[in-house]
mmCIF file of C-alpha atoms in Angstrom:
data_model
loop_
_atom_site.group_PDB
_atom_site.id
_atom_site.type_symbol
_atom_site.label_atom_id
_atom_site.label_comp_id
_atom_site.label_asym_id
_atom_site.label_seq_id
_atom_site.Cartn_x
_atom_site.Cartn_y
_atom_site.Cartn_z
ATOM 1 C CA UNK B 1 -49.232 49.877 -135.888
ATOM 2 C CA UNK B 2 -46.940 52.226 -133.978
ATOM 3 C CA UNK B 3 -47.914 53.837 -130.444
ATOM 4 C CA UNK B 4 -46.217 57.095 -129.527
ATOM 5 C CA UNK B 5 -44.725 56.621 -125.388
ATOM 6 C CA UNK B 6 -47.193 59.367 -124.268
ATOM 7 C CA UNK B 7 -50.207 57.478 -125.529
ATOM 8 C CA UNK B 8 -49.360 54.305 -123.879
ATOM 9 C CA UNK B 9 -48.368 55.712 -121.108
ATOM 10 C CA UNK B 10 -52.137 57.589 -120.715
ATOM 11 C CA UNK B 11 -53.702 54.613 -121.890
ATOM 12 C CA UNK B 12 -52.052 52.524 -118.973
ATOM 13 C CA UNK B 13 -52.875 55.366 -116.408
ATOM 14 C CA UNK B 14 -56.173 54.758 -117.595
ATOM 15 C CA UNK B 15 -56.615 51.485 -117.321
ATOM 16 C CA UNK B 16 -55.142 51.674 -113.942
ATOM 17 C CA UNK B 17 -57.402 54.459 -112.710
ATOM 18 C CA UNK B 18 -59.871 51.920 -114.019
ATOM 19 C CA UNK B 19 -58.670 49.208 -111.742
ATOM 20 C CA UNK B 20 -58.320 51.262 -108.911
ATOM 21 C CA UNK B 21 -61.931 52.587 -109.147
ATOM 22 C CA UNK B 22 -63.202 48.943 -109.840
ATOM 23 C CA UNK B 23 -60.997 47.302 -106.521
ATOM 24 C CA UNK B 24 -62.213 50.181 -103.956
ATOM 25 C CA UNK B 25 -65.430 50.444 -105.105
ATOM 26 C CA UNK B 26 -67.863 51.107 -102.181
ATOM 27 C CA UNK B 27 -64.452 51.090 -99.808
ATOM 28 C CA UNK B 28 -64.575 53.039 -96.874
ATOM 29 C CA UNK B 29 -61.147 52.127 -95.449
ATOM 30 C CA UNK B 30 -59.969 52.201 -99.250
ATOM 31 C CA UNK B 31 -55.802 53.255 -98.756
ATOM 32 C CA UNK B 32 -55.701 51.169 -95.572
ATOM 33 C CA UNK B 33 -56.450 48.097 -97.177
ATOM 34 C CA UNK B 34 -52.941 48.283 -99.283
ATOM 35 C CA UNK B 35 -50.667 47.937 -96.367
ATOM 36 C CA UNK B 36 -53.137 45.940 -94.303
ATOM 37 C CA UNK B 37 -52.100 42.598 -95.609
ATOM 38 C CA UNK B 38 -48.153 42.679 -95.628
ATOM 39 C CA UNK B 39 -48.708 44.647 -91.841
ATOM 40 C CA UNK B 40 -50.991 41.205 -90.305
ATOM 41 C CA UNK B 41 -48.469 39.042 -91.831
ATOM 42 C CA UNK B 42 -45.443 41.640 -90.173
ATOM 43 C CA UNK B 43 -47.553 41.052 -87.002
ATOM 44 C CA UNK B 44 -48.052 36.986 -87.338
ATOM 45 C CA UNK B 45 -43.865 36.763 -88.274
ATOM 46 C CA UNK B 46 -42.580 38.799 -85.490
ATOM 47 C CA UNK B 47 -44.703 36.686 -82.760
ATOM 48 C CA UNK B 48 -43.108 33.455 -84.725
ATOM 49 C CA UNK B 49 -39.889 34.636 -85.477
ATOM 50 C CA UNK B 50 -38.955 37.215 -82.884
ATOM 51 C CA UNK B 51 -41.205 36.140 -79.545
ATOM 52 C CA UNK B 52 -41.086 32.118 -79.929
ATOM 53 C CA UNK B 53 -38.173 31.366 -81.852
ATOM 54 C CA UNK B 54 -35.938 34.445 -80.759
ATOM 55 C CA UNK B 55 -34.142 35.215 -83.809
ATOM 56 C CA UNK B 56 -31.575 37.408 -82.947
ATOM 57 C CA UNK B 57 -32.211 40.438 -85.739
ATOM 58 C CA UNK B 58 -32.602 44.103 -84.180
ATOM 59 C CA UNK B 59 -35.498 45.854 -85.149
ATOM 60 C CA UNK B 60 -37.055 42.596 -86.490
ATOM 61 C CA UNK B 61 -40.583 44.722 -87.296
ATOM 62 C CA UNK B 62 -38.779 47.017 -89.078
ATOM 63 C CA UNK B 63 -36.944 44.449 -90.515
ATOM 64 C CA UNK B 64 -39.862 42.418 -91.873
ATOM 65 C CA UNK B 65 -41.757 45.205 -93.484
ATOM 66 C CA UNK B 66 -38.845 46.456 -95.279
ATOM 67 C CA UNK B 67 -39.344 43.112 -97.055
ATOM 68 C CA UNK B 68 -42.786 42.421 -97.176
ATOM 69 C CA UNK B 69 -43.685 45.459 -98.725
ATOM 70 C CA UNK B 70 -41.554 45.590 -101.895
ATOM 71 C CA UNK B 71 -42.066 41.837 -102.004
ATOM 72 C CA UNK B 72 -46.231 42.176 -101.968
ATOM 73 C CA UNK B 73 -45.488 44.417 -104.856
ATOM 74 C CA UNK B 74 -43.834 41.543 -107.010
ATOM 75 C CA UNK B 75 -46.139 38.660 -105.727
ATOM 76 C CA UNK B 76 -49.412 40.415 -106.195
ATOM 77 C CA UNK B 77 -48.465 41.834 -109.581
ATOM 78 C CA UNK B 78 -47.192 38.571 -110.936
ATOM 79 C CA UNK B 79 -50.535 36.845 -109.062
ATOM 80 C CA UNK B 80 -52.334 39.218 -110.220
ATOM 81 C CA UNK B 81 -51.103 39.010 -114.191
ATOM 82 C CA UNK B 82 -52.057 35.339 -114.913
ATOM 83 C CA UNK B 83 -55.735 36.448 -115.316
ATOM 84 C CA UNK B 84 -55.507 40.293 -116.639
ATOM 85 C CA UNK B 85 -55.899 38.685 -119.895
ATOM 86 C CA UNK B 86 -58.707 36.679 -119.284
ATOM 87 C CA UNK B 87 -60.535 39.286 -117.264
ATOM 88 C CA UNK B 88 -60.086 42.002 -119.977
ATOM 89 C CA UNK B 89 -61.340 39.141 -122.868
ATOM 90 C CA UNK B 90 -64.292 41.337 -123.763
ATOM 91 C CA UNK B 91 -62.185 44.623 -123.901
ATOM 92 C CA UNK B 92 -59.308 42.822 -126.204
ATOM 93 C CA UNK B 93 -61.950 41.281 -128.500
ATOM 94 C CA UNK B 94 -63.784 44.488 -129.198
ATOM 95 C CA UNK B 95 -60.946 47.166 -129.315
ATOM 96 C CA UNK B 96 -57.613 47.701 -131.266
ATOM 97 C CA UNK B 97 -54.895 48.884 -128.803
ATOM 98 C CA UNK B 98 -51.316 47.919 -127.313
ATOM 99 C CA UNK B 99 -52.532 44.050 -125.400
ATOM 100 C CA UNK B 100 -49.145 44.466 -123.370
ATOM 101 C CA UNK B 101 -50.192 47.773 -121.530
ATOM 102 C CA UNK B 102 -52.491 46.003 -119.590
ATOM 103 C CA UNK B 103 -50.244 43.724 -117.416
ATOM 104 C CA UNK B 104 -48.318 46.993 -117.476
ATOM 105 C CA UNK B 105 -51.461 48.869 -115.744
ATOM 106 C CA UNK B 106 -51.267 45.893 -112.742
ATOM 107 C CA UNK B 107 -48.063 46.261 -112.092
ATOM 108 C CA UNK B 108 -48.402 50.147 -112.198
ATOM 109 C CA UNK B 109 -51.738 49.611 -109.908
ATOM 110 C CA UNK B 110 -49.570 48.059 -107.182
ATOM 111 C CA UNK B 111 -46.300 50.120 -107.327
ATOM 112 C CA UNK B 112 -48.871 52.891 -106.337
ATOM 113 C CA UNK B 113 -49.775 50.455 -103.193
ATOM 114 C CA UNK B 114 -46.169 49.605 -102.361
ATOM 115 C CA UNK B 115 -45.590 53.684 -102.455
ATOM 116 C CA UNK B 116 -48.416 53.888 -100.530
ATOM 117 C CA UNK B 117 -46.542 51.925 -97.594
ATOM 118 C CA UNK B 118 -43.562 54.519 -97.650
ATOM 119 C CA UNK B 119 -45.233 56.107 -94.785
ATOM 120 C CA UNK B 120 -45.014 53.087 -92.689
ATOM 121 C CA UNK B 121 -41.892 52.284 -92.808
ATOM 122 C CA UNK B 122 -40.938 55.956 -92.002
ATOM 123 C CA UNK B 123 -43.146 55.827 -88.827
ATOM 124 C CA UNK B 124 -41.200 52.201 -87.503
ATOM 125 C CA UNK B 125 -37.997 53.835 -88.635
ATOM 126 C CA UNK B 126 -39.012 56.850 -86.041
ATOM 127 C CA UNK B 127 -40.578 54.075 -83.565
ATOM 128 C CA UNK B 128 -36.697 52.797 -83.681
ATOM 129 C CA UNK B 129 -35.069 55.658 -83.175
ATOM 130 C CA UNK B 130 -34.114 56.119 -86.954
ATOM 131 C CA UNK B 131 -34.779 58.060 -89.826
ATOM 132 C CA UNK B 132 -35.272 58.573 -93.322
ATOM 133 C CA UNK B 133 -32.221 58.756 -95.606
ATOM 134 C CA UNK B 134 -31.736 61.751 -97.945
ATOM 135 C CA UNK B 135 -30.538 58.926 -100.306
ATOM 136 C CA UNK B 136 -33.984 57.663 -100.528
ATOM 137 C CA UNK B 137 -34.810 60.885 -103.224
ATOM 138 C CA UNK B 138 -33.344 58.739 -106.108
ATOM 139 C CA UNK B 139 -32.570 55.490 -104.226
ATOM 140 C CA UNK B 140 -36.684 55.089 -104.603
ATOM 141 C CA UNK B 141 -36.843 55.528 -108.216
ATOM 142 C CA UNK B 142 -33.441 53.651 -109.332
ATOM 143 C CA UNK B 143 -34.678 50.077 -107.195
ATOM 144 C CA UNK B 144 -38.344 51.101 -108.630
ATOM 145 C CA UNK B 145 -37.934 51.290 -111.948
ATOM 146 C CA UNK B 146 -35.632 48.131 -112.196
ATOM 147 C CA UNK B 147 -38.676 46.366 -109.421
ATOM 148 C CA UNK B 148 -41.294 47.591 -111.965
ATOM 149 C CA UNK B 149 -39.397 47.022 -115.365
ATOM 150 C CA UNK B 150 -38.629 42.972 -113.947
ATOM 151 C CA UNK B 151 -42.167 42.295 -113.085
ATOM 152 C CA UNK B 152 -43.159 43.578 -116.051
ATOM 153 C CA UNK B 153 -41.276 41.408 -118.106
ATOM 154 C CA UNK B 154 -42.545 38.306 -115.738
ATOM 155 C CA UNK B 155 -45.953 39.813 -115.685
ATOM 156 C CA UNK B 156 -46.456 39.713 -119.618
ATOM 157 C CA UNK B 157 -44.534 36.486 -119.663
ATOM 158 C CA UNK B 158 -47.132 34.588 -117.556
ATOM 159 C CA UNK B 159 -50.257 36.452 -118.704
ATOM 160 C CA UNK B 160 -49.922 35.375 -122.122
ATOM 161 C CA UNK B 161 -48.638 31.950 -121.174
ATOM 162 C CA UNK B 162 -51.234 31.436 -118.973
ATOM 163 C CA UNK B 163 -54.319 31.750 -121.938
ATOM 164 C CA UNK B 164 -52.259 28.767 -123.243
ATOM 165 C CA UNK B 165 -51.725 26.348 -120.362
ATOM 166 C CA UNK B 166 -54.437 26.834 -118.031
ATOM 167 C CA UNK B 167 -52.599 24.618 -115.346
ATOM 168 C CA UNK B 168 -49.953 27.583 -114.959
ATOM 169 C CA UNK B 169 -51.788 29.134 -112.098
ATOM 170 C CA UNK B 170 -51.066 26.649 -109.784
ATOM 171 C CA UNK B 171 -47.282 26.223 -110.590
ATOM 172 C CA UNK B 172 -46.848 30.001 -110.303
ATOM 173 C CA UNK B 173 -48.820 30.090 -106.796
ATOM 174 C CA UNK B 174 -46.666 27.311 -105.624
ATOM 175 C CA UNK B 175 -43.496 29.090 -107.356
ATOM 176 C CA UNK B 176 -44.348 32.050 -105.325
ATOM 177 C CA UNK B 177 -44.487 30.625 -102.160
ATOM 178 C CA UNK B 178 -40.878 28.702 -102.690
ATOM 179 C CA UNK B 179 -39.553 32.104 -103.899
ATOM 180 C CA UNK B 180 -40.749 33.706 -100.494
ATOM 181 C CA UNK B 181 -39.239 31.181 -98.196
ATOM 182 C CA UNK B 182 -35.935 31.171 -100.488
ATOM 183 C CA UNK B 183 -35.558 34.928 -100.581
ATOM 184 C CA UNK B 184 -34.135 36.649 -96.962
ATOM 185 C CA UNK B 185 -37.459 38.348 -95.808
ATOM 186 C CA UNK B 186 -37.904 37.068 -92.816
ATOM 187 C CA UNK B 187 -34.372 36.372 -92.132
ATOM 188 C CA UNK B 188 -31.146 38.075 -92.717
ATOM 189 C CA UNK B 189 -28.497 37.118 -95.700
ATOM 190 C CA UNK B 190 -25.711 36.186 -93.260
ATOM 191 C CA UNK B 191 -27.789 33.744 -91.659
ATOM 192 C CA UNK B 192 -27.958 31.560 -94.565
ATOM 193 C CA UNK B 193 -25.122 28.444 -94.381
ATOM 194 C CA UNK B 194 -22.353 29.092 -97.194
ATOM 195 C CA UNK B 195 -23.329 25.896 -99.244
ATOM 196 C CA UNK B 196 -26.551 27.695 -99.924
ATOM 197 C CA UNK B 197 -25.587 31.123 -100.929
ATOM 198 C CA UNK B 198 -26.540 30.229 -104.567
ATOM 199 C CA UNK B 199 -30.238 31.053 -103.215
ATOM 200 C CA UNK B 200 -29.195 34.949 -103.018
ATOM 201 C CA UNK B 201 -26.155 35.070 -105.643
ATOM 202 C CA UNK B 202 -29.090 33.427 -108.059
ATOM 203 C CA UNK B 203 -32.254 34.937 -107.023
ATOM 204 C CA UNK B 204 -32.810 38.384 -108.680
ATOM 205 C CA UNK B 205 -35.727 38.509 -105.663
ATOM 206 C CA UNK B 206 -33.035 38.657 -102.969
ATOM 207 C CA UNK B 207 -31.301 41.343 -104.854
ATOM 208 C CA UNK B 208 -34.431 42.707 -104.872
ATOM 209 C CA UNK B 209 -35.171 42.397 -101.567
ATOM 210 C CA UNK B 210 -31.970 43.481 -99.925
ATOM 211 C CA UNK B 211 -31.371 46.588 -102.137
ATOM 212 C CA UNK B 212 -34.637 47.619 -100.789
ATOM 213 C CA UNK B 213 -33.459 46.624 -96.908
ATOM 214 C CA UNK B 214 -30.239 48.467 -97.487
ATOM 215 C CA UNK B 215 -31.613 51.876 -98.535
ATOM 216 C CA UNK B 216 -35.165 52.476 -96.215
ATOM 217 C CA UNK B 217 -32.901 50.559 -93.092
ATOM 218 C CA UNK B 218 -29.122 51.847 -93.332
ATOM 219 C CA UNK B 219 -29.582 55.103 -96.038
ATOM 220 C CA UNK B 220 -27.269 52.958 -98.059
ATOM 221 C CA UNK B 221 -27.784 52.485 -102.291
ATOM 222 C CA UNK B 222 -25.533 49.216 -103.678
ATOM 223 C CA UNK B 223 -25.208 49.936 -106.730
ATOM 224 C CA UNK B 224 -23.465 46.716 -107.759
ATOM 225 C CA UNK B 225 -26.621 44.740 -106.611
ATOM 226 C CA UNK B 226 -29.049 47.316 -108.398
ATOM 227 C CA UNK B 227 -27.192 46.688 -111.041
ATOM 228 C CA UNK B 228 -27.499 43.148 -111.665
ATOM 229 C CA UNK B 229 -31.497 43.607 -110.963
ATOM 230 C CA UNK B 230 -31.535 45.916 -113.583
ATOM 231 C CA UNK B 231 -29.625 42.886 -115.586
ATOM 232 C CA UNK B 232 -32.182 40.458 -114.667
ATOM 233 C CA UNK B 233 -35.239 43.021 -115.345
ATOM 234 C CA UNK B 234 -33.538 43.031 -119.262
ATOM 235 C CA UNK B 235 -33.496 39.388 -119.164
ATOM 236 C CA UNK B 236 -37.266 39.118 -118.401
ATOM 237 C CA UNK B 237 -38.042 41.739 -120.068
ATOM 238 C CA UNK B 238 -36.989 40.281 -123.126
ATOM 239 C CA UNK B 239 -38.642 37.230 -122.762
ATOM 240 C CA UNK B 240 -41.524 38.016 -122.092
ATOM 241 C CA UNK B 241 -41.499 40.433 -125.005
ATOM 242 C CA UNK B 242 -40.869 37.646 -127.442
ATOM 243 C CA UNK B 243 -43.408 35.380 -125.619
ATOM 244 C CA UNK B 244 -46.129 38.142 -125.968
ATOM 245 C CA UNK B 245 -45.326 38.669 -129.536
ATOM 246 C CA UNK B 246 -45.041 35.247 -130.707
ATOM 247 C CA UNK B 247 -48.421 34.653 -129.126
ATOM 248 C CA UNK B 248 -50.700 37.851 -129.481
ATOM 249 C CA UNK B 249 -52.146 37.099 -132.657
ATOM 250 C CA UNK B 250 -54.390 33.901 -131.231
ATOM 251 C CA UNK B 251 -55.751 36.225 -127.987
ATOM 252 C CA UNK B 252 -58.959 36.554 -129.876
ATOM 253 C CA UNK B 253 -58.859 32.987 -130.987
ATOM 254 C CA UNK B 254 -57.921 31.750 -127.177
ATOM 255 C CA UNK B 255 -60.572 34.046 -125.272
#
């Protein structure tokens, strides 16, 4: 069965409407709660960082939250993914529709919380005596379409993997945490010794990262690095397309 783009694309802003509803439920603080993670652990990383050990990076808040943001993006949507499956069982048992839109809808859910943060990184970048970049217009949507079309492709890859092997979870929690430590957020790319720069020329997550860093923090758009992340977000993307379909005819049978 064939899906026209427009339906899919209202069926995912439904589901995602859905999700939002369902997570603020009874919130009063409700928008505040989407940057209120990544800004305690700004907070807790600047006092470690920037107060005890004295790294030597200017702006250092700034600097952290330029990371943390697009990086909570990734890490809760791929977090997030290894149970949309499960938790939509009922939904996927009873109804005929498109299974891949729904790790779609999570990672659409919190690209709407990472745009959410746009505003605080404006207000630090006027707390530093900066501003906003004119570049940012399309420098937002060119690293935010290649940020949501990779976690997409990792997203579907680890939802339907994870109705298989049930011991995933773990290995992808513990995966994240590496990948945070091993990707410059909370330092800067220079600072890394030579011997290791396979941990950024590897890592689509530092290219990631630093594409983001480059455009809200210097106005500047590297388009050789957004390239390769839109190279790597074709690579998972593919994957975890032939994962999903190789696999999406025992999701009734699994759940």
């Amino acid at each position: 069965m064939k899906y026209s783009l427009g339906y899919l694309w209202d069926l995912a802003t439904v589901i995602t409407e859905k999700e939002l509803k369902v997570r603020y439920k009874s919130s009063f603080f409700g928008y505040l709660w989407s940057i209120a993670n990544p800004l305690l652990f700004a907070m807790i990383y600047y006092f470690i960082f920037k107060l005890v050990m004295r790294v030597q990076i200017p702006n250092y808040t700034l600097f952290i939250i330029t990371g943390l943001f697009p990086w909570q993006w990734f890490a809760s949507s791929t977090t997030n993914s290894l149970y949309s499956f499960i938790a939509n069982a009922q939904i996927i048992k009873k109804t005929v529709f498109p299974r891949s839109v729904i790790p779609f809808s999570n990672v659409l859910m919190e690209c709407l919380h990472f745009l959410c943060t746009i505003p605080v990184i404006v207000v630090f970048l006027y707390v530093y005596g900066m501003k906003p970049s004119v570049d940012w217009i399309w420098g937002v949507p060119l690293i935010g379409i290649a940020q949501m079309t990779m976690t997409f492709g990792i997203s579907m890859m680890l939802s339907t993997l994870n109705l298989f092997f049930r011991d995933l979870e773990r290995f992808i929690t513990l995966g994240i945490m590496l990948m945070f430590y091993c990707t410059p957020i909370l330092y800067s790319g220079d600072m890394i010794p030579k011997e290791y720069h396979f941990m950024i020329d590897f890592n689509p997550l530092a290219n990631m990262i630093l594409s983001w860093r480059d455009l809200f923090m210097n106005g500047v758009i590297d388009y050789e690095r957004i390239a390769f992340l839109y190279g790597y977000a074709i690579f998972f993307v593919v994957v975890g397309v032939c994962i999903f379909n190789k696999l999406k005819y025992r999701f009734a049978e699994i759940l």
